[in-house]
Coordinates of C-alpha atoms in Angstrom, one line a residue:
Chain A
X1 CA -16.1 31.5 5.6
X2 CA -18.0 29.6 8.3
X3 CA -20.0 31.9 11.1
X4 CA -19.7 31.2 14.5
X5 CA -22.1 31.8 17.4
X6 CA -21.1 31.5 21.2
X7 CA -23.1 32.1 24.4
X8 CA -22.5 36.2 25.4
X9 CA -21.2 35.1 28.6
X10 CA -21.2 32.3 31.4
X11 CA -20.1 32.0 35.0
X12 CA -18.6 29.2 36.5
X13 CA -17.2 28.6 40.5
X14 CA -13.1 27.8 40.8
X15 CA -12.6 24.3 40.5
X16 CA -15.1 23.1 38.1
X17 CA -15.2 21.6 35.1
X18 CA -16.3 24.4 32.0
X19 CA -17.8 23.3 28.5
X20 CA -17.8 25.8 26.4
X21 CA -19.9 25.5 23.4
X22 CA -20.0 26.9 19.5
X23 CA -21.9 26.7 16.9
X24 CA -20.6 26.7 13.6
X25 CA -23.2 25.4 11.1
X26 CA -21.6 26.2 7.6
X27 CA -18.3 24.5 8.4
X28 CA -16.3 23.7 5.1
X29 CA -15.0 20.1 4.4
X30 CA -11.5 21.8 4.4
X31 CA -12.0 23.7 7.9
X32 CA -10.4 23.2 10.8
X33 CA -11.9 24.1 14.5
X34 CA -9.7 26.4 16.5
X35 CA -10.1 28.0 19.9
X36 CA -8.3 31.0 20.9
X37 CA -8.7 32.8 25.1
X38 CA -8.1 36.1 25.3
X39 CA -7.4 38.0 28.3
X40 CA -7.8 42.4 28.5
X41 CA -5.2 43.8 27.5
X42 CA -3.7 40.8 25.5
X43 CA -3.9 39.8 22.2
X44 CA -5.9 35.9 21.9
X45 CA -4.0 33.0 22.9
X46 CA -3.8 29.7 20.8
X47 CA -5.5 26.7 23.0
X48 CA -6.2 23.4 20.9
X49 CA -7.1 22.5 17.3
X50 CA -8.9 19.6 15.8
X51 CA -10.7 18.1 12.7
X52 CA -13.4 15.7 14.1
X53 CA -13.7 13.5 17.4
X54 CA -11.8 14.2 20.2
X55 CA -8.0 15.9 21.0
X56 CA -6.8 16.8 24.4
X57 CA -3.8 19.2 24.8
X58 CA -2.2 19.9 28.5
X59 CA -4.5 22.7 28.7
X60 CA -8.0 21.7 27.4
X61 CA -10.2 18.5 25.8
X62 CA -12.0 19.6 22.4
X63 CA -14.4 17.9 21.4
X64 CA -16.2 17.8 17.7
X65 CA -19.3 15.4 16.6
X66 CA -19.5 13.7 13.6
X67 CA -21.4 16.4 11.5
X68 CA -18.8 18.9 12.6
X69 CA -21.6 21.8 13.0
X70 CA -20.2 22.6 16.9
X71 CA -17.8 21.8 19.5
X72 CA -17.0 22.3 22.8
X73 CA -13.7 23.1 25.3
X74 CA -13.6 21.4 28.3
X75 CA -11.7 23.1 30.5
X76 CA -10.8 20.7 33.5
X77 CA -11.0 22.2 37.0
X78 CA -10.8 26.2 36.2
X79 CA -8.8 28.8 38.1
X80 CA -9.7 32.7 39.0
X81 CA -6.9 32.6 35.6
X82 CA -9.7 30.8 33.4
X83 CA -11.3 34.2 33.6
X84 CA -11.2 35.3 29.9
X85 CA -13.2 35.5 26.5
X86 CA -13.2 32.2 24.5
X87 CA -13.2 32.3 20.6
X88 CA -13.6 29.7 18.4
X89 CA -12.3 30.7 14.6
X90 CA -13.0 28.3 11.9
X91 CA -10.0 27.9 9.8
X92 CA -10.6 28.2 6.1
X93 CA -9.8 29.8 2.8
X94 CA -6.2 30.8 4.8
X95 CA -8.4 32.7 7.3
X96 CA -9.4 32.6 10.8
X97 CA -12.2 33.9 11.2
X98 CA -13.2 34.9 15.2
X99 CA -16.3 35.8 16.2
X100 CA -17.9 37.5 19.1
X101 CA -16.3 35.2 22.0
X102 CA -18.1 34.0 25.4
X103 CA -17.0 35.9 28.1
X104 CA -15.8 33.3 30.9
X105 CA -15.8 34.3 34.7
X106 CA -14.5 32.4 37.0
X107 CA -16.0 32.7 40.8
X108 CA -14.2 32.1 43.5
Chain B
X1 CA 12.0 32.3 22.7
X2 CA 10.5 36.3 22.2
X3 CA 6.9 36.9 21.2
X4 CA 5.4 39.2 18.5
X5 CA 6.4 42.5 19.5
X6 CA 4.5 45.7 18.5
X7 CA 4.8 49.3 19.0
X8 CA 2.8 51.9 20.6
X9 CA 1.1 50.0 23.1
X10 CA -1.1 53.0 23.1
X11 CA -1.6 55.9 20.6
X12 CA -4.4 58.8 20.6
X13 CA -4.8 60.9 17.5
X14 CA -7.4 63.5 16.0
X15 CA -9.4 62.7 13.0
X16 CA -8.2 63.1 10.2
X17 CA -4.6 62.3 11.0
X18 CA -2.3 59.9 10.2
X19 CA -0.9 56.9 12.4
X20 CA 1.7 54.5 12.0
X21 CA 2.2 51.1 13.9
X22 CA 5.2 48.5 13.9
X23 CA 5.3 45.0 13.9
X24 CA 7.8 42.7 14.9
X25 CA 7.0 38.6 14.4
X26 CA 8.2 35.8 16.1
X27 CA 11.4 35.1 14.6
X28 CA 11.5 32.4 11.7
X29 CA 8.0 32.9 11.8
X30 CA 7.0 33.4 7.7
X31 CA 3.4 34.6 7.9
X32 CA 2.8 37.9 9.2
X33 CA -0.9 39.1 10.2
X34 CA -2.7 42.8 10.6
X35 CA -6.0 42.2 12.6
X36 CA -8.4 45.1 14.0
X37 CA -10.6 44.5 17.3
X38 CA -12.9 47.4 17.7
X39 CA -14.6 47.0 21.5
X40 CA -17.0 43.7 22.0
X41 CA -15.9 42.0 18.8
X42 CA -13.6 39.4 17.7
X43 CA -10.5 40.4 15.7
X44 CA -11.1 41.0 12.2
X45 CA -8.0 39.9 9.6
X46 CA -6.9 43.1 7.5
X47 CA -4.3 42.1 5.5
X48 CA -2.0 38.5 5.5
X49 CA 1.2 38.6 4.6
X50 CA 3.4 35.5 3.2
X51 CA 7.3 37.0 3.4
X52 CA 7.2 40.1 1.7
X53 CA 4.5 39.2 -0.4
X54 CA 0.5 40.1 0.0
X55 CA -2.0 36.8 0.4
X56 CA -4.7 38.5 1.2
X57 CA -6.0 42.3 1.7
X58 CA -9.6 42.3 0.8
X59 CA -10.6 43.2 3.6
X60 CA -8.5 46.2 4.4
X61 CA -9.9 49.4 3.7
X62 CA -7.4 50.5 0.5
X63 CA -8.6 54.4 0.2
X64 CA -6.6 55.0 3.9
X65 CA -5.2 52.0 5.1
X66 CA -2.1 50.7 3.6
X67 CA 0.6 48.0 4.7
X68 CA 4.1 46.6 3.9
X69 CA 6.8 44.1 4.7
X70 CA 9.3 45.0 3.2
X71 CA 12.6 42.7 4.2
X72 CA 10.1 40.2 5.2
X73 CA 10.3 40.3 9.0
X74 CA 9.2 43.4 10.5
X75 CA 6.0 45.3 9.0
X76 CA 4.2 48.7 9.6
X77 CA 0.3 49.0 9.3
X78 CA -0.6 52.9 8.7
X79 CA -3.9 54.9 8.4
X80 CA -4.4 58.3 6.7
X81 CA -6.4 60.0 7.1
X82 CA -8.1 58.4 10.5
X83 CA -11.6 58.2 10.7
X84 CA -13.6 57.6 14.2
X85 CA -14.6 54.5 13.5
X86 CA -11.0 53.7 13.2
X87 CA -10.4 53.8 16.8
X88 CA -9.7 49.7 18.0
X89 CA -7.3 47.7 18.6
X90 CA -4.6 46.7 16.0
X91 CA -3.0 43.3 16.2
X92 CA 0.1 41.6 14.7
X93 CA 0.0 38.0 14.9
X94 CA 2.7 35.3 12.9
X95 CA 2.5 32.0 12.5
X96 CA 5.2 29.6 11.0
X97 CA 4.5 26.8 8.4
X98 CA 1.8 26.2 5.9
X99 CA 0.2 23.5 7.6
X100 CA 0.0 25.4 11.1
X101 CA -1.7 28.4 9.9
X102 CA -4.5 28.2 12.5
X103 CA -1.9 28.7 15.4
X104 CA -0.8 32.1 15.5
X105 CA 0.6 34.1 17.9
X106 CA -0.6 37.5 18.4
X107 CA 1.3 40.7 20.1
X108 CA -0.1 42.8 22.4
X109 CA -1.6 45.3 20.2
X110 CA -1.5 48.9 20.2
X111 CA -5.1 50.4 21.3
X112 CA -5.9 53.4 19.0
X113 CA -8.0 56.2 20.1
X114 CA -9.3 58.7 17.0
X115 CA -11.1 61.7 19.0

């Protein structure tokens, strides 16, 4: 199963745009890229999925370069809300596999 | 339409004891999963379940955890005995087809706390 690696945490002021990166350097041919938020007391929310290239959702822009070792989540113009942990489980082998999240906070 | 319901919300036990939790998925919803998310960490998949039928348990601790699904909706995860370590997080998540198995939908989980 592919590893990821995230940034512990990052801060970003209300109104921005926030790219969120992950690493994920062993990335099967068969994996997908998911990203999940997840806010305390709550169990992880699905946000946007993708293969390669580019996929925009209502919610969020993902976006995966041609070796597929990382993406990132745009997030266009973030709320107090946005406040939460990001994950982004590969999907592979019928598993996702999460790792230990970037912790998002959103200042006002 | 309803979410994946579980129940307790909350549940503290001593060591050494044994602990049930209950699992209800989205409706129509085949896959059922049991993850644990101990404090700081991402969740951790236990045990998938495909109807009433095990995919995948290896990474659920056999000697005191144990699982079912029995009419292939609901599902109860329980530990005995309970260990410290044990103490986490325990969520129920479902997804719905084959080719959508990355989007699941997770409960609330019940927060377990072995003293």
């Amino acid at each position: 199963l592919a590893k990821t690696t995230q940034p512990i945490s990052m801060d970003s002021y209300e109104g921005q745009e926030v790219n969120i990166t992950c690493s994920h350097n062993n990335i099967a041919t068969n994996d997908y890229i998911t990203w999940y938020q997840q806010f305390p007391s709550q169990g992880p929310r699905f946000i946007i999925q993708g293969y390669k290239t580019k996929v925009t959702n209502e919610v969020a822009s993902l976006f995966i370069p041609a070796d597929r070792k990382s993406s990132t989540l745009s997030l266009p113009r973030v709320s107090l809300s946005d406040t939460a942990v990001y994950y982004c489980p590969v999907y592979g082998n019928n598993r996702l596999a999460f790792g230990k999240g970037n912790q998002v906070v959103v200042i006002p | 339409e309803a979410g994946v319901a579980q129940s307790p919300r909350y549940k503290i036990i001593e060591k050494r004891q044994s602990v049930a939790f209950w699992c209800n998925p989205i409706s129509g919803h085949a896959t059922l999963y049991w993850y644990q998310q101990i404090l700081g960490q991402g969740p951790k998949l236990l045990i998938q379940f495909q109807n009433n039928g095990v995919v995948d348990d290896s990474q659920l601790p056999k000697d005191r955890f144990s699982a079912e699904r029995l009419k292939g909706v609901d599902s109860t995860l329980k530990i005995q005995p309970a260990k410290l370590e044990d103490s986490a997080v325990y969520l129920c998540a479902s997804s719905l087809t084959d080719y959508t198995h990355y989007e699941q939908y997770f409960g609330p989980g019940t927060r377990l706390t072995v003293t």
